[in-house]
mmCIF file of C-alpha atoms and ligand atoms in Angstrom:
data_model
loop_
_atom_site.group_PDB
_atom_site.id
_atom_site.type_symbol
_atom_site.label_atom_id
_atom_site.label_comp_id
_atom_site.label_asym_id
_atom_site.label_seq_id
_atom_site.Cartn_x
_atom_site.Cartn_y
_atom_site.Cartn_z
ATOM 1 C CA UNK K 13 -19.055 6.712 17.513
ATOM 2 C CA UNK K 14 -17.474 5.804 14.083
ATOM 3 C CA UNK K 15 -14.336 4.728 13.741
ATOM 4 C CA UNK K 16 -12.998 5.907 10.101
ATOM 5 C CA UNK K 17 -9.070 5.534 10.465
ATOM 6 C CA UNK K 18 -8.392 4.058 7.014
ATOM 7 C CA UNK K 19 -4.606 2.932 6.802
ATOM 8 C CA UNK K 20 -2.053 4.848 5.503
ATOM 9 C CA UNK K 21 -0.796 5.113 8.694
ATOM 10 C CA UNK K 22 0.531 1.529 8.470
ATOM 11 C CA UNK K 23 2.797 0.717 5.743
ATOM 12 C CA UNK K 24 3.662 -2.920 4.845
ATOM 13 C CA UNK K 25 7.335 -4.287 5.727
ATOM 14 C CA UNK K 26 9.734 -6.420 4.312
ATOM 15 C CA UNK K 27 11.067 -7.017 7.597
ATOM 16 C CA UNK K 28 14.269 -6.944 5.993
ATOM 17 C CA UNK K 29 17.614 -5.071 7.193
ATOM 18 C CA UNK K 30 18.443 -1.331 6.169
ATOM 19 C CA UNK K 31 14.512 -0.864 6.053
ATOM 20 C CA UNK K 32 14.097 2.208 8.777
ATOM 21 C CA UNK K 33 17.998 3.487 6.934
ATOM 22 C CA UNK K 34 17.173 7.528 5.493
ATOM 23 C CA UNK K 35 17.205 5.844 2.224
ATOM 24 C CA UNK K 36 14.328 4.128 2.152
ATOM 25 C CA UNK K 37 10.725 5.227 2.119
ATOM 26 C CA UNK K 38 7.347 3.308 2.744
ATOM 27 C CA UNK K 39 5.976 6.624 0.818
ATOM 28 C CA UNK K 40 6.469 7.883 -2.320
ATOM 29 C CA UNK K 41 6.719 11.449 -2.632
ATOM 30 C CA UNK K 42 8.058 13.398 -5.892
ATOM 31 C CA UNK K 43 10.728 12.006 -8.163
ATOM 32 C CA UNK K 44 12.963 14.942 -8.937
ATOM 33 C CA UNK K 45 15.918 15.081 -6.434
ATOM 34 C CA UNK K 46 16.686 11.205 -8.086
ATOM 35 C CA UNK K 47 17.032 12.897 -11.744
ATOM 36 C CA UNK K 48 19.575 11.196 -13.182
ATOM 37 C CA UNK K 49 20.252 8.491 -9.607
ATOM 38 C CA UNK K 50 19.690 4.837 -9.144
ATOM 39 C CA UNK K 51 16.151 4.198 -7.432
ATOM 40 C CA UNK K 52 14.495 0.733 -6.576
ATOM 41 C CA UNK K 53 10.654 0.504 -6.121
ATOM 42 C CA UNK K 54 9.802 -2.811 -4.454
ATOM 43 C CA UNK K 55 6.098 -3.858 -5.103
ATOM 44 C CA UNK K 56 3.900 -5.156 -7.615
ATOM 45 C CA UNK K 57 0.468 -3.541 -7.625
ATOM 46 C CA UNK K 58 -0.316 -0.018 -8.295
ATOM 47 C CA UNK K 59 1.535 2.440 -6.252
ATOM 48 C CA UNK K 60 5.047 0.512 -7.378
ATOM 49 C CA UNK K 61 3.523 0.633 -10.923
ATOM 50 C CA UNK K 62 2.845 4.746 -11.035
ATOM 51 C CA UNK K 63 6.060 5.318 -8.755
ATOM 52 C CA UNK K 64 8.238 3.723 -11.226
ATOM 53 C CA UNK K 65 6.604 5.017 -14.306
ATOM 54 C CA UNK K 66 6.928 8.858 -12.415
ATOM 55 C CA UNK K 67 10.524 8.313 -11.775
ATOM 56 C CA UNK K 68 11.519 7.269 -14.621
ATOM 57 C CA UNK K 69 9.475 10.102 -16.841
ATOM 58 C CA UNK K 70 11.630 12.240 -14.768
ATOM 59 C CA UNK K 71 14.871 11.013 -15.355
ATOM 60 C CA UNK K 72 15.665 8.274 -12.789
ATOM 61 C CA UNK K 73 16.819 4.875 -13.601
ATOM 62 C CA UNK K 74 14.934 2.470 -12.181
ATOM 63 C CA UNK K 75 14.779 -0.898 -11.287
ATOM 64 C CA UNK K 76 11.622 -2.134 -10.179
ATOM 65 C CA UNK K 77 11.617 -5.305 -7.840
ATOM 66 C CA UNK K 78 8.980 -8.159 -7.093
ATOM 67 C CA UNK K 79 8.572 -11.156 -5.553
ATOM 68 C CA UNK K 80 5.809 -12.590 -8.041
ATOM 69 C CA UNK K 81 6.154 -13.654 -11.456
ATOM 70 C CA UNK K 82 4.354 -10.405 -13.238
ATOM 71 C CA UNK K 83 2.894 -7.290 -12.253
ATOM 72 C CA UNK K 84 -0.607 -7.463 -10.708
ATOM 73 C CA UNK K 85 -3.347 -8.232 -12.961
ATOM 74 C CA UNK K 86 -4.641 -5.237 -10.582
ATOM 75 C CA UNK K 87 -3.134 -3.006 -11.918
ATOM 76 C CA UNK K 88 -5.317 -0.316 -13.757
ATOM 77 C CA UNK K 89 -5.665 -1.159 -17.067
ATOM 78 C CA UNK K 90 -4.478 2.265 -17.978
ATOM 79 C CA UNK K 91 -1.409 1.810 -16.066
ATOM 80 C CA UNK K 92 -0.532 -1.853 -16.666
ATOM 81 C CA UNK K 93 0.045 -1.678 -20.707
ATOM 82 C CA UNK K 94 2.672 1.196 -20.002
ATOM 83 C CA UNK K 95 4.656 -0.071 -17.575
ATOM 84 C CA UNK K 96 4.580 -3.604 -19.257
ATOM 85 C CA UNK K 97 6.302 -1.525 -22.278
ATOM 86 C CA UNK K 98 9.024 0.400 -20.501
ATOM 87 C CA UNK K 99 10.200 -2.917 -19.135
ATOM 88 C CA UNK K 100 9.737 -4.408 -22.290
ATOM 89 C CA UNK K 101 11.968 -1.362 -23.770
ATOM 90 C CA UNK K 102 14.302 -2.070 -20.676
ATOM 91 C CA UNK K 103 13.677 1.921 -20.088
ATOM 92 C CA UNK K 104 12.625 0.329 -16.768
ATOM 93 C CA UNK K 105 14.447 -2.167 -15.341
ATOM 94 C CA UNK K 106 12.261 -5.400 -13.499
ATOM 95 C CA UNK K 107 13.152 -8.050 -11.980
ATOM 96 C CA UNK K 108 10.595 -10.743 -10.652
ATOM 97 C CA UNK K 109 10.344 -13.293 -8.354
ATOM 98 C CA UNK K 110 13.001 -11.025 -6.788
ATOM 99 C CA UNK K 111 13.324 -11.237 -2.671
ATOM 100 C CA UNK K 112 14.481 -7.881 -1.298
ATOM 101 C CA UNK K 113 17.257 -8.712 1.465
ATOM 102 C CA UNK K 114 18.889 -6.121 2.720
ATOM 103 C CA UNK K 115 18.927 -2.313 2.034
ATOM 104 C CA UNK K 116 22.502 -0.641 1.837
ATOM 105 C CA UNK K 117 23.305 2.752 1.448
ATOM 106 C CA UNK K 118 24.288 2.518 -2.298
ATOM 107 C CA UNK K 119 22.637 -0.669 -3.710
ATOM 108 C CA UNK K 120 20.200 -3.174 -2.598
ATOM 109 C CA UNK K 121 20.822 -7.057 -2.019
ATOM 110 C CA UNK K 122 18.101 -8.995 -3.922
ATOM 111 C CA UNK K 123 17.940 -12.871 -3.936
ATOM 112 C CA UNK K 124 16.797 -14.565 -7.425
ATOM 113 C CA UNK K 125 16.874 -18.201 -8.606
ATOM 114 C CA UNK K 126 20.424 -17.261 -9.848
ATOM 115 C CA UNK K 127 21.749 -16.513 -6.651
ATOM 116 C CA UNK K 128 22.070 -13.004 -4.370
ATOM 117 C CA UNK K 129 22.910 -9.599 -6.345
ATOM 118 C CA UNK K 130 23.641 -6.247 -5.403
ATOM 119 C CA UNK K 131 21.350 -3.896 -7.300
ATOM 120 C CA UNK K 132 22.743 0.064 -7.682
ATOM 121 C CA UNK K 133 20.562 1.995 -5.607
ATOM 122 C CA UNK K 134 20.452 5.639 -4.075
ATOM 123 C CA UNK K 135 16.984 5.672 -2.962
ATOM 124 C CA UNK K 136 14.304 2.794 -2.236
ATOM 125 C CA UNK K 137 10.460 2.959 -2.213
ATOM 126 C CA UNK K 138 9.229 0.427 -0.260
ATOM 127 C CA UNK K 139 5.442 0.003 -2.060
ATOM 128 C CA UNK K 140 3.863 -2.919 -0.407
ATOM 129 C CA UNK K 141 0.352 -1.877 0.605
ATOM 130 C CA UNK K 142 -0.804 -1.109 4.323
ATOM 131 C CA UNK K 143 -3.092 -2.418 6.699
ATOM 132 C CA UNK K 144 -5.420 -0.703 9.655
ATOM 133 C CA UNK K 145 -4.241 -0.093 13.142
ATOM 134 C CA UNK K 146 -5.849 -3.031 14.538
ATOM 135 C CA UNK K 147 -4.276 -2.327 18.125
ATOM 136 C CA UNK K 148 -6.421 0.224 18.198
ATOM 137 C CA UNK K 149 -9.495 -1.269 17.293
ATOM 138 C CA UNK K 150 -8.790 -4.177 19.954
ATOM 139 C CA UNK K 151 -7.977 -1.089 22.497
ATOM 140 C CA UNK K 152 -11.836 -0.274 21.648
ATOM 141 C CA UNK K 153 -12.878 -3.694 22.365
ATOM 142 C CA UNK K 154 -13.805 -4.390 18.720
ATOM 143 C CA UNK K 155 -13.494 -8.055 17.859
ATOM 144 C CA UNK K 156 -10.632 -8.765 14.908
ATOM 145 C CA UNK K 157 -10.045 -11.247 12.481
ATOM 146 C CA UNK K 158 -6.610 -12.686 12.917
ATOM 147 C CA UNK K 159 -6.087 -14.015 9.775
ATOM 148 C CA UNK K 160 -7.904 -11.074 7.592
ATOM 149 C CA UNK K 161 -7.225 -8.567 10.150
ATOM 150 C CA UNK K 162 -11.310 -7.456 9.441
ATOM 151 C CA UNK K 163 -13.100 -6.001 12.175
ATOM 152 C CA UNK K 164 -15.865 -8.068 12.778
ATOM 153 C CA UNK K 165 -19.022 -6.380 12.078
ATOM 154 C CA UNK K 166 -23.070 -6.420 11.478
ATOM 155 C CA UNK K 167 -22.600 -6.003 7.297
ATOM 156 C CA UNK K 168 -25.982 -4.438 7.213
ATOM 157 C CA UNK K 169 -25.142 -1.353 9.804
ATOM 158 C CA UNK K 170 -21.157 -1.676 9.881
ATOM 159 C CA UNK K 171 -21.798 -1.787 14.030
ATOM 160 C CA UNK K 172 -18.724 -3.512 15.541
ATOM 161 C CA UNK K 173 -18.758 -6.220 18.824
ATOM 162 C CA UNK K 174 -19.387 -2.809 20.526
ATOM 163 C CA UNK K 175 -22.948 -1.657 20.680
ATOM 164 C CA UNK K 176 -22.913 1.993 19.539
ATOM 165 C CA UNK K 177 -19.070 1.958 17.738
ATOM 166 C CA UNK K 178 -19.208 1.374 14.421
ATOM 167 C CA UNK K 179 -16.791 1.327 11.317
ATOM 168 C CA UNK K 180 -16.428 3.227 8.152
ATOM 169 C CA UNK K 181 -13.784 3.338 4.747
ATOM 170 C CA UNK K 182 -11.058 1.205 4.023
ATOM 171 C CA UNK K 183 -10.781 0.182 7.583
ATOM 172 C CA UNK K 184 -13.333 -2.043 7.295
ATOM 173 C CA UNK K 185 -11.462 -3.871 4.845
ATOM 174 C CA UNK K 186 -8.642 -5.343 7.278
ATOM 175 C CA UNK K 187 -5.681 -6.179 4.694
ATOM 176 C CA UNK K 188 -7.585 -6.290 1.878
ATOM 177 C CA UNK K 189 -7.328 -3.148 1.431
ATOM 178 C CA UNK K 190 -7.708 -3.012 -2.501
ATOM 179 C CA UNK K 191 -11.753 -3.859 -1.923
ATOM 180 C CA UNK K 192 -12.868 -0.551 -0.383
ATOM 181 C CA UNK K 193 -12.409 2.555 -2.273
ATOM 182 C CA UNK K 194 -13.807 6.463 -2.223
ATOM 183 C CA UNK K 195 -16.713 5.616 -4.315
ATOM 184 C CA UNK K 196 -17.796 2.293 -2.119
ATOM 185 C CA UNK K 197 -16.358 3.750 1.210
ATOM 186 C CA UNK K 198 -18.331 6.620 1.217
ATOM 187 C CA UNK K 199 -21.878 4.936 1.107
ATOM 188 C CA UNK K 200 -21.083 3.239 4.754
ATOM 189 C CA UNK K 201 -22.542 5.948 5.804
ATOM 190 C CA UNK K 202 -26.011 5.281 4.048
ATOM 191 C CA UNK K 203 -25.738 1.908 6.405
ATOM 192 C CA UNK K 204 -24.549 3.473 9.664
ATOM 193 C CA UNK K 205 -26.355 6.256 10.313
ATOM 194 C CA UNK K 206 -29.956 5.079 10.486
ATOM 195 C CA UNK K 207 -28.483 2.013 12.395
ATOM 196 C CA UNK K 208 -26.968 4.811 15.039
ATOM 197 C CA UNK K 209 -30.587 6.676 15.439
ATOM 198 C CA UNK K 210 -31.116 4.188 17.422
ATOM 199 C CA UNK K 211 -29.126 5.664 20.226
ATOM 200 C CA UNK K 212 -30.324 8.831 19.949
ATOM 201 C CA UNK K 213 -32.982 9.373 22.298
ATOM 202 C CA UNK K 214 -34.521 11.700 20.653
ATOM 203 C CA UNK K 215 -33.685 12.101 16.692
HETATM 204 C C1 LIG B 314 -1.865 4.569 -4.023
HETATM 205 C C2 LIG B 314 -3.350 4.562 -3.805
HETATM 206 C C3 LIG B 314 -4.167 5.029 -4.818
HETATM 207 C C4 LIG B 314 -5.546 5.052 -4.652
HETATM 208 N N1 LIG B 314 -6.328 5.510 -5.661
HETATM 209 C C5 LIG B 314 -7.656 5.517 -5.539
HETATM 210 C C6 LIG B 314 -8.490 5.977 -6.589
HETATM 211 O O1 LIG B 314 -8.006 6.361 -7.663
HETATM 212 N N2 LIG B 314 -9.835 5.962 -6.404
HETATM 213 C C7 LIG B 314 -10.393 5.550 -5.231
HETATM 214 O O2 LIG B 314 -11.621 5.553 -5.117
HETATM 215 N N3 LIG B 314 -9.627 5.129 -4.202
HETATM 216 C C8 LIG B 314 -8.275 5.087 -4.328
HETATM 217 N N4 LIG B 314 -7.493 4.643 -3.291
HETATM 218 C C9 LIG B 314 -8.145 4.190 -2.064
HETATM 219 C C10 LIG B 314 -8.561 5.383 -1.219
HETATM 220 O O3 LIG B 314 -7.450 6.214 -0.981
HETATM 221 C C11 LIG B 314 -9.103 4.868 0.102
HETATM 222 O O4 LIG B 314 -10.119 3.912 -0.148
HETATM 223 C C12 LIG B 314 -9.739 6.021 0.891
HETATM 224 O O5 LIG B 314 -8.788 7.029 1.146
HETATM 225 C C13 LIG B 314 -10.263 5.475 2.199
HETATM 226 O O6 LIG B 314 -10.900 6.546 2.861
HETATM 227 P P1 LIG B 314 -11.043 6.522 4.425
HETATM 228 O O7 LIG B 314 -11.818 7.744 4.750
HETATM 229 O O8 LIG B 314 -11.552 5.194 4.859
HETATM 230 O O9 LIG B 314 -9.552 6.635 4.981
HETATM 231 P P2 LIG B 314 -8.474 7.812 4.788
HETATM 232 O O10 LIG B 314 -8.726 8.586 3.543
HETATM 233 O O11 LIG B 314 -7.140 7.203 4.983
HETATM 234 O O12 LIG B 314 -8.812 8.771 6.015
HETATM 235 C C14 LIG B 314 -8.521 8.372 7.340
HETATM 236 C C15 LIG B 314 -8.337 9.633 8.188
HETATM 237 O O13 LIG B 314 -8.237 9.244 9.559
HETATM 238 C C16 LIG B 314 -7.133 9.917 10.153
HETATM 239 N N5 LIG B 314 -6.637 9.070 11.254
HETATM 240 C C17 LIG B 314 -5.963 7.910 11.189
HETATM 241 N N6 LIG B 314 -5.715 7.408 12.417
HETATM 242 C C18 LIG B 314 -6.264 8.287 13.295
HETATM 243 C C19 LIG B 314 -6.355 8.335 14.709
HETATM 244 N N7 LIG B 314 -5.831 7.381 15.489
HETATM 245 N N8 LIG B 314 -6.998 9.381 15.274
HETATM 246 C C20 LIG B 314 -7.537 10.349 14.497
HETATM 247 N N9 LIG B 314 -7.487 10.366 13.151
HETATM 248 C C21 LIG B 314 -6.855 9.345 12.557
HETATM 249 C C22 LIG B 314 -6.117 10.057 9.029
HETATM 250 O O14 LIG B 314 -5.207 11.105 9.312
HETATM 251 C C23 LIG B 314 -7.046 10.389 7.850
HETATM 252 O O15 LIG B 314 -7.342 11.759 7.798
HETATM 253 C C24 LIG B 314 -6.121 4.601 -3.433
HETATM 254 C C25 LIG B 314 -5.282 4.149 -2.404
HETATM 255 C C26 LIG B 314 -3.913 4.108 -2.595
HETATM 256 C C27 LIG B 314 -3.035 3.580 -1.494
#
């Protein structure tokens, strides 16, 4: 059996009130019903980067909000240059080292250096990265990392703690989810599969 779950399933949480509200999304989806409307995108790394480069090429304002100094130096190099000059142009609004507090139905409540703000907001992405259903992989018996959240596995055959269950994709990644992509993900399977002839009686 392989286990290939990935983890959009799981969005990361601020943890912060208003977060579950109908304005706020853990997803970004299309920007054209905020033409011309106050949107936050919290994050830092590349989905926040596209999303707020996408709403505002469609006629949102935005303000984009992060708790670190800069954007990620992650952030592909394609992508990073633009978005570095919309805020530069203040076309897109940042604000760093920015703590996201609370999420109300017409602004958000963001706490700088300079004290607690309300920011004008319609809409909120919440763009904070995601991390694999590791209840499940427990439920399976498969040994987790508790710090990494990384399944612990033979790197040579990707075969969990569980003879016979293995792991492919970004689930093999635990929260470091950035490592694994489609090109790398999809040679686990290169490892796995002569590793699970071995249970096949007769191949
Ligand atoms: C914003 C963003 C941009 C990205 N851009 C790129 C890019 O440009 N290039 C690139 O190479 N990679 C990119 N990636 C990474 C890429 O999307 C992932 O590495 C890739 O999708 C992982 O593939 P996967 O098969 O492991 O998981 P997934 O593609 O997530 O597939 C997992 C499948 O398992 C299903 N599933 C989940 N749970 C269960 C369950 N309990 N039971 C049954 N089925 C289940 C899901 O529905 C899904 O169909 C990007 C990721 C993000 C977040």
């Amino acid at each position: 059996m392989v286990v290939a779950t990935g983890y959009f399933d799981n969005p990361n949480r601020l943890g912060v009130p208003g977060e579950d509200s109908p304005w706020v999304s853990h997803y970004y989806d299309e920007p054209y019903r905020w033409f011309d409307r106050d949107v936050t995108v919290v994050g830092g790394r590349n989905s926040a980067a596209e999303a707020a480069l996408d709403l505002f090429r469609n006629g949102a304002r935005v303000t984009l909000l992060h708790r670190g100094p800069k954007l990620s130096e992650g952030v592909k190099y394609w992508i990073l240059p633009d978005i570095e000059n919309r805020i530069r142009a203040g076309e897109i609004r940042a604000i760093f080292n920015a703590r996201c507090e609370a999420f109300r139905m017409e602004s958000v409540t963001v706490r700088t250096a300079l004290g607690v703000s309300e920011v004008p907001s319609d809409f909120a992405y919440v763009l904070i990265g995601f991390h694999p259903d590791t209840a499940m992989l427990r439920r399976f018996g498969i040994e987790v990392d508790e710090e990494t959240l990384a399944p612990r596995l033979d790197a040579d055959t990707l075969e969990s703690t569980v003879p016979g269950l293995f792991l492919a994709g970004a689930v093999v990644a635990g929260k470091e989810t950035n490592t694994i992509f489609v090109e790398n993900g999809r040679l686990h399977g290169s490892k796995i599969v002569p590793a699970a002839l071995r249970y096949v009686r007769n191949p």
